Structures are given as C-alpha cells and as structure tokens.
mmCIF file of C-alpha atoms in Angstrom:
data_model
loop_
_atom_site.group_PDB
_atom_site.id
_atom_site.type_symbol
_atom_site.label_atom_id
_atom_site.label_comp_id
_atom_site.label_asym_id
_atom_site.label_seq_id
_atom_site.Cartn_x
_atom_site.Cartn_y
_atom_site.Cartn_z
ATOM 1 C CA MET N 1 9.307 16.090 -50.160
ATOM 2 C CA THR N 2 8.129 14.144 -53.104
ATOM 3 C CA ALA N 3 12.076 13.617 -54.256
ATOM 4 C CA MET N 4 12.568 12.580 -50.964
ATOM 5 C CA GLY N 5 10.057 10.293 -50.835
ATOM 6 C CA GLN N 6 11.270 8.346 -53.511
ATOM 7 C CA ALA N 7 15.161 8.697 -52.573
ATOM 8 C CA ALA N 8 13.315 6.326 -48.929
ATOM 9 C CA ARG N 9 11.599 4.096 -51.122
ATOM 10 C CA VAL N 10 14.435 3.205 -52.726
ATOM 11 C CA ALA N 11 16.659 3.150 -49.389
ATOM 12 C CA ALA N 12 13.574 1.182 -47.903
ATOM 13 C CA THR N 13 14.384 -1.826 -50.420
ATOM 14 C CA ASP N 14 18.416 -1.420 -49.915
ATOM 15 C CA MET N 15 18.195 -1.541 -45.946
ATOM 16 C CA ARG N 16 15.428 -4.816 -45.807
ATOM 17 C CA ARG N 17 18.759 -6.039 -47.859
ATOM 18 C CA LEU N 18 21.399 -4.852 -45.112
ATOM 19 C CA PRO N 19 23.209 -7.419 -42.595
ATOM 20 C CA PRO N 20 23.418 -6.597 -39.177
ATOM 21 C CA ALA N 21 26.816 -5.573 -38.638
ATOM 22 C CA ARG N 22 26.091 -3.134 -41.599
ATOM 23 C CA LYS N 23 23.754 -1.250 -39.952
ATOM 24 C CA ASN N 24 26.155 -1.310 -36.638
ATOM 25 C CA GLN N 25 28.618 0.134 -39.152
ATOM 26 C CA ALA N 26 26.810 3.150 -39.745
ATOM 27 C CA LEU N 27 25.713 3.751 -35.940
ATOM 28 C CA LYS N 28 29.225 3.961 -34.765
ATOM 29 C CA ALA N 29 30.238 5.506 -37.602
ATOM 30 C CA MET N 30 27.702 8.816 -37.108
ATOM 31 C CA ALA N 31 28.815 8.245 -32.962
ATOM 32 C CA GLN N 32 32.143 9.268 -33.448
ATOM 33 C CA ALA N 33 30.564 11.657 -36.505
ATOM 34 C CA LEU N 34 28.926 13.433 -33.635
ATOM 35 C CA ASP N 35 32.277 13.485 -31.478
ATOM 36 C CA ALA N 36 34.514 14.945 -33.851
ATOM 37 C CA SER N 37 31.946 17.909 -34.540
ATOM 38 C CA ARG N 38 30.790 19.043 -31.296
ATOM 39 C CA GLN N 39 31.856 22.315 -31.721
ATOM 40 C CA GLU N 40 30.117 22.876 -34.958
ATOM 41 C CA ILE N 41 26.837 21.089 -33.373
ATOM 42 C CA LEU N 42 27.001 23.652 -30.207
ATOM 43 C CA SER N 43 27.708 26.015 -32.491
ATOM 44 C CA ALA N 44 23.956 25.719 -34.302
ATOM 45 C CA ASN N 45 22.529 25.436 -31.350
ATOM 46 C CA ARG N 46 23.101 28.462 -29.761
ATOM 47 C CA GLN N 47 22.038 30.215 -32.944
ATOM 48 C CA ASP N 48 18.799 28.349 -32.331
ATOM 49 C CA LEU N 49 18.275 29.103 -28.582
ATOM 50 C CA ALA N 50 19.055 33.164 -29.502
ATOM 51 C CA ARG N 51 16.565 32.712 -32.030
ATOM 52 C CA GLY N 52 13.884 31.231 -29.063
ATOM 53 C CA ARG N 53 15.366 33.256 -26.872
ATOM 54 C CA ASP N 54 13.835 36.646 -29.830
ATOM 55 C CA LYS N 55 10.607 35.056 -30.351
ATOM 56 C CA GLY N 56 9.822 34.849 -25.887
ATOM 57 C CA LEU N 57 10.168 30.719 -25.926
ATOM 58 C CA ASP N 58 9.503 30.044 -21.887
ATOM 59 C CA GLU N 59 12.354 28.508 -20.139
ATOM 60 C CA ALA N 60 10.667 24.422 -20.021
ATOM 61 C CA LEU N 61 10.978 24.672 -23.696
ATOM 62 C CA LEU N 62 14.406 26.061 -24.454
ATOM 63 C CA ASP N 63 15.754 23.510 -21.509
ATOM 64 C CA ARG N 64 14.166 20.907 -23.684
ATOM 65 C CA LEU N 65 15.570 22.392 -27.109
ATOM 66 C CA ALA N 66 19.300 22.515 -25.581
ATOM 67 C CA LEU N 67 22.001 20.752 -25.963
ATOM 68 C CA ASP N 68 25.649 20.885 -24.200
ATOM 69 C CA ASP N 69 28.221 17.946 -24.204
ATOM 70 C CA GLY N 70 26.728 15.809 -21.266
ATOM 71 C CA ARG N 71 23.565 15.434 -24.035
ATOM 72 C CA ILE N 72 26.178 15.157 -26.300
ATOM 73 C CA ASP N 73 27.542 12.094 -24.646
ATOM 74 C CA ALA N 74 24.056 10.647 -24.228
ATOM 75 C CA MET N 75 23.000 10.703 -27.849
ATOM 76 C CA ILE N 76 26.448 8.800 -28.881
ATOM 77 C CA GLU N 77 25.936 6.441 -25.503
ATOM 78 C CA GLY N 78 22.008 6.219 -27.354
ATOM 79 C CA LEU N 79 23.912 5.072 -30.486
ATOM 80 C CA THR N 80 25.998 2.227 -28.878
ATOM 81 C CA GLN N 81 23.932 0.886 -26.935
ATOM 82 C CA VAL N 82 21.289 0.641 -30.338
ATOM 83 C CA ALA N 83 23.911 -1.160 -32.224
ATOM 84 C CA ALA N 84 24.232 -3.670 -29.137
ATOM 85 C CA LEU N 85 20.958 -4.644 -29.558
ATOM 86 C CA PRO N 86 20.359 -7.954 -31.158
ATOM 87 C CA ASP N 87 19.200 -7.245 -34.556
ATOM 88 C CA PRO N 88 15.040 -8.146 -34.769
ATOM 89 C CA VAL N 89 15.124 -8.520 -38.699
ATOM 90 C CA GLY N 90 15.358 -11.947 -40.122
ATOM 91 C CA GLU N 91 13.691 -13.808 -36.929
ATOM 92 C CA ILE N 92 11.870 -16.735 -37.179
ATOM 93 C CA ASP N 93 9.109 -17.856 -34.060
ATOM 94 C CA GLY N 94 5.782 -20.011 -34.608
ATOM 95 C CA LEU N 95 7.395 -22.695 -37.132
ATOM 96 C CA SER N 96 5.526 -25.344 -37.501
ATOM 97 C CA THR N 97 4.789 -28.273 -38.834
ATOM 98 C CA ARG N 98 1.451 -28.397 -41.213
ATOM 99 C CA PRO N 99 -0.099 -31.862 -42.004
ATOM 100 C CA SER N 100 0.781 -31.743 -45.060
ATOM 101 C CA GLY N 101 4.955 -31.493 -44.594
ATOM 102 C CA ILE N 102 5.233 -27.354 -45.177
ATOM 103 C CA GLN N 103 7.008 -26.277 -42.299
ATOM 104 C CA VAL N 104 5.227 -22.588 -41.410
ATOM 105 C CA GLY N 105 6.781 -19.605 -39.170
ATOM 106 C CA MET N 106 6.578 -16.128 -39.547
ATOM 107 C CA MET N 107 10.089 -13.722 -40.024
ATOM 108 C CA ARG N 108 10.096 -10.136 -39.062
ATOM 109 C CA VAL N 109 10.699 -7.535 -41.352
ATOM 110 C CA PRO N 110 11.011 -3.966 -42.055
ATOM 111 C CA LEU N 111 8.179 -1.419 -42.009
ATOM 112 C CA GLY N 112 9.631 0.051 -44.996
ATOM 113 C CA VAL N 113 9.297 4.128 -44.983
ATOM 114 C CA ILE N 114 8.937 6.131 -41.704
ATOM 115 C CA GLY N 115 8.249 9.572 -41.612
ATOM 116 C CA ILE N 116 9.034 11.089 -37.651
ATOM 117 C CA ILE N 117 7.116 14.184 -37.021
ATOM 118 C CA TYR N 118 9.162 15.628 -33.498
ATOM 119 C CA GLU N 119 9.271 19.306 -31.705
ATOM 120 C CA SER N 120 11.761 20.762 -29.361
ATOM 121 C CA ARG N 121 14.268 18.123 -28.791
ATOM 122 C CA PRO N 122 17.101 17.799 -31.593
ATOM 123 C CA ASN N 123 18.203 14.601 -29.480
ATOM 124 C CA VAL N 124 15.127 12.687 -31.233
ATOM 125 C CA THR N 125 16.870 12.958 -34.507
ATOM 126 C CA MET N 126 19.700 10.866 -33.372
ATOM 127 C CA GLU N 127 17.646 8.265 -31.262
ATOM 128 C CA ALA N 128 14.581 8.251 -34.628
ATOM 129 C CA ALA N 129 17.524 7.641 -36.630
ATOM 130 C CA SER N 130 19.472 4.853 -34.825
ATOM 131 C CA LEU N 131 16.174 2.880 -34.002
ATOM 132 C CA CYS N 132 14.749 3.282 -37.175
ATOM 133 C CA LEU N 133 17.779 1.805 -39.170
ATOM 134 C CA LYS N 134 18.710 -1.273 -36.558
ATOM 135 C CA SER N 135 14.762 -1.906 -37.104
ATOM 136 C CA GLY N 136 15.899 -2.087 -40.871
ATOM 137 C CA ASN N 137 13.883 1.402 -42.024
ATOM 138 C CA ALA N 138 14.526 4.721 -44.150
ATOM 139 C CA CYS N 139 13.000 7.328 -42.443
ATOM 140 C CA ILE N 140 12.179 11.098 -43.377
ATOM 141 C CA LEU N 141 13.229 13.045 -40.626
ATOM 142 C CA ARG N 142 10.957 17.142 -40.086
ATOM 143 C CA GLY N 143 11.948 17.962 -36.239
ATOM 144 C CA GLY N 144 10.001 21.400 -34.759
ATOM 145 C CA SER N 145 11.519 24.519 -36.190
ATOM 146 C CA GLU N 146 12.656 25.848 -33.358
ATOM 147 C CA ALA N 147 15.383 23.426 -33.382
ATOM 148 C CA SER N 148 16.264 23.955 -37.197
ATOM 149 C CA ALA N 149 20.106 24.028 -37.070
ATOM 150 C CA SER N 150 20.974 22.089 -34.252
ATOM 151 C CA ASN N 151 18.965 18.957 -36.019
ATOM 152 C CA GLN N 152 21.026 20.384 -39.871
ATOM 153 C CA ALA N 153 24.026 20.241 -37.606
ATOM 154 C CA LEU N 154 22.934 16.745 -36.235
ATOM 155 C CA ALA N 155 21.604 15.199 -39.976
ATOM 156 C CA ARG N 156 25.527 16.177 -41.564
ATOM 157 C CA CYS N 157 27.160 13.590 -38.415
ATOM 158 C CA ILE N 158 23.945 10.688 -39.711
ATOM 159 C CA ALA N 159 24.647 11.563 -43.497
ATOM 160 C CA SER N 160 28.318 11.039 -43.110
ATOM 161 C CA GLY N 161 27.763 7.715 -40.731
ATOM 162 C CA LEU N 162 25.899 6.528 -43.818
ATOM 163 C CA ALA N 163 28.488 7.061 -46.185
ATOM 164 C CA GLU N 164 31.133 5.666 -44.301
ATOM 165 C CA ALA N 165 29.333 2.509 -43.820
ATOM 166 C CA GLY N 166 28.211 2.454 -47.346
ATOM 167 C CA LEU N 167 24.704 3.069 -46.987
ATOM 168 C CA PRO N 168 22.432 5.017 -49.134
ATOM 169 C CA GLN N 169 21.705 8.893 -47.951
ATOM 170 C CA GLY N 170 18.556 8.566 -48.758
ATOM 171 C CA ALA N 171 18.209 6.087 -45.518
ATOM 172 C CA VAL N 172 17.848 9.025 -43.413
ATOM 173 C CA GLN N 173 16.783 12.586 -44.436
ATOM 174 C CA LEU N 174 15.507 15.588 -42.475
ATOM 175 C CA VAL N 175 13.375 17.599 -44.142
ATOM 176 C CA ALA N 176 15.030 20.375 -44.543
ATOM 177 C CA THR N 177 12.599 23.090 -45.002
ATOM 178 C CA THR N 178 10.142 24.817 -41.536
ATOM 179 C CA ASP N 179 7.152 25.549 -44.265
ATOM 180 C CA ARG N 180 4.009 23.572 -42.938
ATOM 181 C CA ALA N 181 2.733 23.091 -45.628
ATOM 182 C CA ALA N 182 6.388 20.468 -45.462
ATOM 183 C CA VAL N 183 4.255 18.026 -43.199
ATOM 184 C CA GLY N 184 0.365 17.987 -44.510
ATOM 185 C CA ARG N 185 2.918 16.711 -47.487
ATOM 186 C CA LEU N 186 4.223 13.990 -44.904
ATOM 187 C CA ILE N 187 1.316 12.925 -44.528
ATOM 188 C CA SER N 188 0.205 12.485 -46.845
ATOM 189 C CA MET N 189 2.179 10.753 -49.634
ATOM 190 C CA ASP N 190 1.416 6.913 -49.562
ATOM 191 C CA GLU N 191 2.619 6.225 -52.046
ATOM 192 C CA PHE N 192 5.971 6.404 -49.686
ATOM 193 C CA VAL N 193 5.206 6.711 -46.615
ATOM 194 C CA ASP N 194 4.237 3.549 -45.329
ATOM 195 C CA VAL N 195 3.761 4.774 -41.144
ATOM 196 C CA ILE N 196 4.284 8.294 -39.459
ATOM 197 C CA ILE N 197 5.118 8.881 -35.753
ATOM 198 C CA PRO N 198 4.481 11.582 -34.265
ATOM 199 C CA ARG N 199 5.739 13.261 -30.886
ATOM 200 C CA GLY N 200 5.250 15.573 -29.627
ATOM 201 C CA GLY N 201 2.573 17.542 -27.754
ATOM 202 C CA LYS N 202 -1.247 17.598 -28.167
ATOM 203 C CA SER N 203 -2.303 19.879 -30.835
ATOM 204 C CA LEU N 204 0.541 18.370 -32.846
ATOM 205 C CA ILE N 205 -0.699 15.071 -32.460
ATOM 206 C CA GLU N 206 -4.265 15.686 -33.245
ATOM 207 C CA ARG N 207 -3.218 17.350 -36.374
ATOM 208 C CA ILE N 208 -1.545 14.828 -37.713
ATOM 209 C CA SER N 209 -4.387 12.391 -36.831
ATOM 210 C CA ARG N 210 -6.673 14.011 -38.680
ATOM 211 C CA GLU N 211 -5.362 15.012 -41.412
ATOM 212 C CA ALA N 212 -2.713 12.177 -42.214
ATOM 213 C CA ARG N 213 -3.518 9.858 -45.030
ATOM 214 C CA VAL N 214 -0.706 6.653 -43.820
ATOM 215 C CA PRO N 215 -0.986 4.863 -40.724
ATOM 216 C CA VAL N 216 -0.171 6.958 -37.860
ATOM 217 C CA ILE N 217 2.032 5.234 -34.488
ATOM 218 C CA LYS N 218 0.374 7.258 -31.572
ATOM 219 C CA HIS N 219 -1.076 8.707 -28.552
ATOM 220 C CA LEU N 220 -2.939 11.843 -27.054
ATOM 221 C CA ASP N 221 -2.316 11.983 -23.428
ATOM 222 C CA GLY N 222 -0.788 10.193 -20.708
ATOM 223 C CA ILE N 223 -4.114 10.505 -17.604
ATOM 224 C CA CYS N 224 -2.266 6.951 -15.397
ATOM 225 C CA HIS N 225 -3.454 6.515 -11.650
ATOM 226 C CA VAL N 226 -2.934 4.524 -9.328
ATOM 227 C CA TYR N 227 -4.703 2.756 -7.312
ATOM 228 C CA VAL N 228 -4.431 1.760 -3.387
ATOM 229 C CA ASP N 229 -6.491 -1.235 -2.734
ATOM 230 C CA ALA N 230 -7.834 -1.804 1.012
ATOM 231 C CA ALA N 231 -4.804 -4.504 0.734
ATOM 232 C CA ALA N 232 -2.563 -2.697 -0.168
ATOM 233 C CA ASP N 233 0.956 -3.125 2.294
ATOM 234 C CA LEU N 234 0.686 1.216 2.874
ATOM 235 C CA ASP N 235 4.622 1.385 3.366
ATOM 236 C CA LYS N 236 4.481 0.445 -0.776
ATOM 237 C CA ALA N 237 1.369 2.758 -1.613
ATOM 238 C CA ARG N 238 3.406 5.470 -0.014
ATOM 239 C CA ALA N 239 6.469 5.255 -1.846
ATOM 240 C CA ILE N 240 4.438 4.852 -5.124
ATOM 241 C CA ALA N 241 2.182 6.984 -5.034
ATOM 242 C CA VAL N 242 4.877 9.895 -4.241
ATOM 243 C CA ASN N 243 7.271 8.322 -6.752
ATOM 244 C CA ALA N 244 4.034 7.968 -9.272
ATOM 245 C CA LYS N 245 4.070 11.875 -9.509
ATOM 246 C CA THR N 246 6.732 14.283 -8.122
ATOM 247 C CA HIS N 247 9.739 11.813 -10.171
ATOM 248 C CA ARG N 248 8.801 13.706 -13.079
ATOM 249 C CA TYR N 249 6.322 15.808 -13.558
ATOM 250 C CA GLY N 250 6.109 16.652 -17.586
ATOM 251 C CA VAL N 251 6.088 13.287 -18.931
ATOM 252 C CA CYS N 252 3.493 10.954 -20.154
ATOM 253 C CA ASN N 253 3.684 7.902 -17.575
ATOM 254 C CA ALA N 254 3.832 10.372 -14.488
ATOM 255 C CA MET N 255 0.231 9.547 -12.193
ATOM 256 C CA GLU N 256 -2.505 12.148 -12.606
ATOM 257 C CA THR N 257 -5.413 10.599 -10.214
ATOM 258 C CA LEU N 258 -4.463 8.587 -7.025
ATOM 259 C CA LEU N 259 -8.063 6.543 -5.953
ATOM 260 C CA VAL N 260 -7.499 4.867 -2.786
ATOM 261 C CA ASN N 261 -10.051 2.600 -1.085
ATOM 262 C CA ALA N 262 -11.738 4.228 1.941
ATOM 263 C CA GLN N 263 -10.938 1.424 4.129
ATOM 264 C CA VAL N 264 -7.498 2.677 3.826
ATOM 265 C CA ALA N 265 -7.747 6.328 2.897
ATOM 266 C CA GLN N 266 -7.744 7.996 6.698
ATOM 267 C CA THR N 267 -4.635 6.518 6.883
ATOM 268 C CA LEU N 268 -2.570 6.919 3.866
ATOM 269 C CA LEU N 269 -4.188 10.233 2.637
ATOM 270 C CA PRO N 270 -3.205 12.293 5.789
ATOM 271 C CA THR N 271 0.930 10.829 4.833
ATOM 272 C CA LEU N 272 0.686 11.840 1.353
ATOM 273 C CA ALA N 273 -0.647 15.146 1.346
ATOM 274 C CA ALA N 274 2.948 15.716 3.768
ATOM 275 C CA ASP N 275 4.702 13.665 1.079
ATOM 276 C CA TYR N 276 2.839 15.930 -1.602
ATOM 277 C CA ALA N 277 3.331 19.401 0.290
ATOM 278 C CA GLU N 278 6.815 18.658 0.727
ATOM 279 C CA LYS N 279 7.043 18.099 -3.202
ATOM 280 C CA GLY N 280 5.060 21.375 -3.438
ATOM 281 C CA VAL N 281 2.645 19.638 -5.072
ATOM 282 C CA GLU N 282 -1.008 20.477 -5.635
ATOM 283 C CA VAL N 283 -4.024 18.376 -4.397
ATOM 284 C CA ARG N 284 -7.396 18.353 -6.092
ATOM 285 C CA GLY N 285 -9.749 15.981 -3.997
ATOM 286 C CA CYS N 286 -12.970 14.527 -4.021
ATOM 287 C CA ALA N 287 -15.472 15.620 -1.068
ATOM 288 C CA ARG N 288 -14.274 11.947 0.050
ATOM 289 C CA ALA N 289 -10.351 13.346 0.591
ATOM 290 C CA ARG N 290 -11.029 16.146 1.247
ATOM 291 C CA ALA N 291 -13.271 15.651 4.578
ATOM 292 C CA ILE N 292 -9.565 13.573 5.236
ATOM 293 C CA VAL N 293 -7.019 17.045 3.589
ATOM 294 C CA ASP N 294 -9.072 19.762 4.400
ATOM 295 C CA HIS N 295 -6.688 21.948 2.910
ATOM 296 C CA TRP N 296 -7.378 20.013 -0.385
ATOM 297 C CA LEU N 297 -8.755 21.848 -3.380
ATOM 298 C CA THR N 298 -12.170 20.831 -4.044
ATOM 299 C CA ALA N 299 -11.700 18.584 -8.236
ATOM 300 C CA SER N 300 -13.693 18.873 -10.983
ATOM 301 C CA ASP N 301 -15.026 16.616 -13.616
ATOM 302 C CA GLU N 302 -12.474 18.866 -15.870
ATOM 303 C CA ASP N 303 -9.647 17.184 -12.974
ATOM 304 C CA TRP N 304 -10.306 13.980 -13.816
ATOM 305 C CA ALA N 305 -9.595 14.134 -17.762
ATOM 306 C CA THR N 306 -7.039 16.537 -17.198
ATOM 307 C CA GLU N 307 -3.230 15.393 -18.516
ATOM 308 C CA TYR N 308 -1.093 18.147 -15.982
ATOM 309 C CA LEU N 309 2.243 17.536 -17.028
ATOM 310 C CA ALA N 310 2.193 19.582 -13.470
ATOM 311 C CA PRO N 311 2.898 19.840 -10.084
ATOM 312 C CA VAL N 312 -0.473 18.882 -9.279
ATOM 313 C CA LEU N 313 -2.870 15.900 -9.157
ATOM 314 C CA SER N 314 -6.039 14.892 -8.625
ATOM 315 C CA VAL N 315 -7.778 12.450 -5.200
ATOM 316 C CA ARG N 316 -10.267 10.169 -5.168
ATOM 317 C CA VAL N 317 -11.268 8.432 -2.564
ATOM 318 C CA VAL N 318 -13.804 4.962 -3.907
ATOM 319 C CA ASP N 319 -15.210 2.089 -1.896
ATOM 320 C CA ASP N 320 -13.961 -0.857 -4.063
ATOM 321 C CA ILE N 321 -12.020 -1.902 -6.767
ATOM 322 C CA ASP N 322 -14.872 -1.809 -9.025
ATOM 323 C CA GLU N 323 -15.111 1.828 -8.002
ATOM 324 C CA ALA N 324 -11.646 2.373 -9.666
ATOM 325 C CA MET N 325 -12.314 0.607 -12.429
ATOM 326 C CA ALA N 326 -14.910 2.450 -13.917
ATOM 327 C CA HIS N 327 -13.310 5.671 -12.736
ATOM 328 C CA ILE N 328 -10.750 4.564 -14.980
ATOM 329 C CA GLU N 329 -12.352 3.477 -17.884
ATOM 330 C CA ARG N 330 -14.276 6.563 -18.059
ATOM 331 C CA TYR N 331 -11.123 8.963 -17.629
ATOM 332 C CA SER N 332 -7.932 7.043 -19.075
ATOM 333 C CA SER N 333 -5.921 7.226 -21.720
ATOM 334 C CA ARG N 334 -5.153 3.845 -22.037
ATOM 335 C CA HIS N 335 -1.513 4.717 -21.427
ATOM 336 C CA THR N 336 -0.718 3.191 -18.094
ATOM 337 C CA GLU N 337 -2.225 1.550 -15.106
ATOM 338 C CA SER N 338 -1.972 0.354 -11.622
ATOM 339 C CA ILE N 339 -3.179 -1.674 -8.402
ATOM 340 C CA VAL N 340 -1.587 -1.585 -5.341
ATOM 341 C CA THR N 341 -2.759 -4.622 -3.323
ATOM 342 C CA GLU N 342 -0.976 -7.572 -1.242
ATOM 343 C CA ASN N 343 -4.817 -9.876 -3.106
ATOM 344 C CA TYR N 344 -3.255 -12.005 -5.920
ATOM 345 C CA SER N 345 -7.783 -11.965 -6.765
ATOM 346 C CA LEU N 346 -7.610 -8.132 -7.332
ATOM 347 C CA ALA N 347 -4.588 -7.850 -8.737
ATOM 348 C CA ARG N 348 -5.210 -10.669 -11.247
ATOM 349 C CA ARG N 349 -8.455 -9.116 -11.580
ATOM 350 C CA PHE N 350 -7.234 -5.392 -12.485
ATOM 351 C CA LEU N 351 -4.725 -7.056 -15.152
ATOM 352 C CA ALA N 352 -7.576 -8.607 -16.665
ATOM 353 C CA GLU N 353 -10.107 -5.768 -16.787
ATOM 354 C CA VAL N 354 -7.710 -2.331 -17.147
ATOM 355 C CA ASP N 355 -7.927 -1.553 -20.622
ATOM 356 C CA SER N 356 -4.854 -0.106 -21.242
ATOM 357 C CA SER N 357 -1.652 -0.415 -23.367
ATOM 358 C CA SER N 358 0.565 -1.367 -20.030
ATOM 359 C CA VAL N 359 -0.939 -2.175 -16.174
ATOM 360 C CA MET N 360 0.392 -2.544 -13.288
ATOM 361 C CA VAL N 361 0.841 -4.041 -10.007
ATOM 362 C CA ASN N 362 2.822 -2.587 -6.933
ATOM 363 C CA ALA N 363 5.210 -0.429 -9.272
ATOM 364 C CA SER N 364 5.422 2.942 -10.320
ATOM 365 C CA THR N 365 3.754 4.356 -13.422
ATOM 366 C CA ARG N 366 7.026 5.682 -14.073
ATOM 367 C CA PHE N 367 8.348 2.038 -15.640
ATOM 368 C CA ALA N 368 5.935 2.609 -18.488
ATOM 369 C CA ASP N 369 9.408 2.644 -20.794
ATOM 370 C CA GLY N 370 11.625 1.343 -22.920
ATOM 371 C CA PHE N 371 14.159 1.061 -21.271
ATOM 372 C CA GLU N 372 13.023 -0.122 -18.322
ATOM 373 C CA TYR N 373 10.908 -2.823 -20.126
ATOM 374 C CA GLY N 374 14.456 -4.041 -21.836
ATOM 375 C CA LEU N 375 13.881 -2.738 -25.258
ATOM 376 C CA GLY N 376 16.957 -1.097 -25.243
ATOM 377 C CA ALA N 377 15.283 2.501 -26.554
ATOM 378 C CA GLU N 378 11.697 3.440 -27.773
ATOM 379 C CA ILE N 379 11.209 5.832 -30.239
ATOM 380 C CA GLY N 380 7.602 6.645 -28.699
ATOM 381 C CA ILE N 381 4.722 5.192 -26.495
ATOM 382 C CA SER N 382 1.514 3.614 -28.283
ATOM 383 C CA THR N 383 -2.185 3.755 -26.862
ATOM 384 C CA ASP N 384 -3.386 2.273 -30.583
ATOM 385 C CA ARG N 385 -4.637 -1.704 -30.481
ATOM 386 C CA LEU N 386 -3.054 -2.318 -34.092
ATOM 387 C CA HIS N 387 -0.124 -3.152 -34.706
ATOM 388 C CA ALA N 388 2.008 -1.443 -31.489
ATOM 389 C CA ARG N 389 0.669 -0.416 -27.930
ATOM 390 C CA GLY N 390 2.710 0.395 -24.813
ATOM 391 C CA PRO N 391 6.277 1.675 -25.751
ATOM 392 C CA VAL N 392 7.265 1.318 -29.053
ATOM 393 C CA GLY N 393 11.066 -0.105 -30.179
ATOM 394 C CA LEU N 394 12.436 -1.982 -32.294
ATOM 395 C CA GLU N 395 10.622 -5.070 -32.477
ATOM 396 C CA GLY N 396 7.200 -2.506 -32.721
ATOM 397 C CA LEU N 397 9.032 -0.771 -35.990
ATOM 398 C CA THR N 398 8.615 -4.406 -37.869
ATOM 399 C CA THR N 399 6.285 -6.303 -38.752
ATOM 400 C CA ARG N 400 5.814 -9.873 -39.755
ATOM 401 C CA LYS N 401 5.238 -11.411 -42.596
ATOM 402 C CA TYR N 402 4.788 -15.560 -42.512
ATOM 403 C CA VAL N 403 6.956 -17.596 -44.745
ATOM 404 C CA VAL N 404 6.548 -21.737 -45.706
ATOM 405 C CA PHE N 405 9.554 -24.010 -46.618
ATOM 406 C CA GLY N 406 8.422 -26.507 -48.452
ATOM 407 C CA ASP N 407 10.289 -30.511 -49.434
ATOM 408 C CA GLY N 408 8.255 -30.366 -52.904
ATOM 409 C CA GLN N 409 4.367 -30.656 -51.333
ATOM 410 C CA ILE N 410 1.881 -29.713 -54.087
ATOM 411 C CA ARG N 411 -2.036 -28.958 -52.307
ATOM 412 C CA GLN N 412 -3.791 -31.791 -53.857
#
C-alpha cells in the first residue's frame, strides 16, 4: 500500500500537467481495450459469480455483481461520454481588478490522489477511473472481494489505455489484495492520499468515516421526503409521489417518507393507496393517515428514521409547511427533499429553509443524480457541507486556488 501511495503521488504531479487531449486519448483507449477484452472480462465475472453463489450471496447482490455485453457496452459508452465532457481543470473564474492593479481570480485544479473504496458493482471500477482521470487526479481503487476477478480484468484494460496514451501507470491503481487491512492502510495514508470516497453500504461508510485520517466525501443514508402542500396540483402530486417511491427502490434518492397536508389528504391518500397497492408497496401511516386509509400499517418512530431501500413507505399527515419542515429537520439524512405546491412563496420558503444537499419544487426526488443535473456522470453523492455537496461530478473532484496576474506591482 505504501508503494502504491508513492506511485500515486508521483503520478498526480504528472496528471496536473496533462492537456485535455491526452486524458481523452487515454479514456478512448480504455474503451477500445474494454471492447477487445469482452471474453476475458466475462470469463472473470463468471468466476466471481460462481464464488458468490458458493458463499450464498443473495440474488440482488449477484445482480449488481453480474456483467454481460450490455453492461460492458454501458461502460464503453460511459468512457466515451466522460471523454466528451468539458475539462474543468485550469478554468479561471471570478477574475477582478483590484485598486493596486493586480487581477485576482480562482483556478480549478485537481484534488491530487483519491482513494475509492466500493462494493459489489465492478462497473464502478471504470466509472471511478474515468472521472478521476478526466479531472486530473490519480486514484487508488479498492473494490469488493466478491468482484475481485472482474475488477482485475477491468484494471488490465485501464492499464492498457494509460500505456497507449503515455500516462503513468500510477495514475489508476487497483488494490489486488482482498485483505481488509489494505482498507485500513489506505484510509490512513494521509501522506499520500488527499481524499477518500466510499461507495457501498452503510456499515462500510460508517467504518470509513470513523477510522479515516484522510478527508472523506460521503453520504450515509438517503431518507428523502416529499411534502404535498395544501396548494399542490394533485395530479402533479400523485405522479411525483408514485415516481419518487416506485421508479427504483434500492437507490439513495428514492422517497422514504411522504408528508401530506391535512387539507388535501382526504382526496389524495385514497388514490395513492390504490397506486401503491398496484405496485406492491407496503405503506406505514400515522394515525391521521390510517384514519383515511384504514388498511395501512401503523408507522412507528423508527419508521420515520429508516431508509427502506425497498417497496415500503411511511406516510404522515401534517397541518402545514412548518410541521412538514420540522419533521424533515428531525428525520432527514440531508440528501433530497421535494415540495409539491403552486404557492410560490411557500416554495421559496422550502428552498431557503430546508437544509439538504438537493431541495426541489414540483419534481421527483429521483432527479437527484449527476447525469440528470447535467454533470455528465457522478462518482457519488455528498451530504456533507464542506467542499462538495450533492451529486459529485468532475468539478467535485477538483478544488480551487487563487491566481494573481500583475504587471510589476509591489505592495506599498
């Protein structure tokens, strides 16, 4: 791990100097290597799947682990899309002339060395490598042990692309060992690593956050809320409430709690009850919600604080926006919240007062995504307040430094 850290630090210095064309050349060469190595990758993935079945991995985990031609095509398309994105490195903004005559601005620069720790999905290997490379960073990747053979096959494609473009091999390195001690070393190598990004289950992220000596970009939970206001268009509210919960269940931007204003609950909840029943969603409601839909289960205090990641939803009837925002303040994980209303003043209040990384008006929480936000791709979502917040794309993998232009000025 120390040798990998040293190689990454040297590579990060080289990466800062690269013009966009060289980085794009490497990304396109990786895509070509992926296409040429399909059989090798699929063979390695079959080994991982067989080992996973022997260990008793559940079907959902095996599905995330599995690769096929379609998923390889998606990785190739992802590399192509990242290559086509504008390069943020070197951009200067906020340039202003001071009374002394100097010009002061801020330049976007890479973070340096990024350690990425992830589970299950081998396509994260390509996503992480491409975003780190495009943003001028070196990265050290540590995938889950269940995808070891697949990740190593993908890493060989990455190495081929780096070599073809003349980039240092230390720019993207995969930790080959499955020993958990390697993770402990990676998150403590503050002399080599500038930031850690964990992608995986809550237990992994909690461990990284607790033990890391390196700054961490993360989110723990996605307890997302939709509040339907008294001034909501109920057709919009119904569509949003169904989509936010049922479009996909096991994702961090799915709605977990629906808050409905009492003035519209009697009209809206029975229609939603039918929609959720059709989709197979188990609903747990407060006493006021169950007085309207009596076959719903009873919600407990624990339900309001639970990220289900499943076809389960908690519903609460509230008197007004203040009660809704108080509930969100108490139970939210600061990921994504949405209000459905035609009242402009209340929408503005919700945007200003709700403290989450994404706050929406009349839109499904499922839009909290780097691609949907126009970032091109994302490496994760941050619910922290420092550096990056919300979906983290290329700009989130950079920082800024002050740059000053003078013409011989000296300070008097």
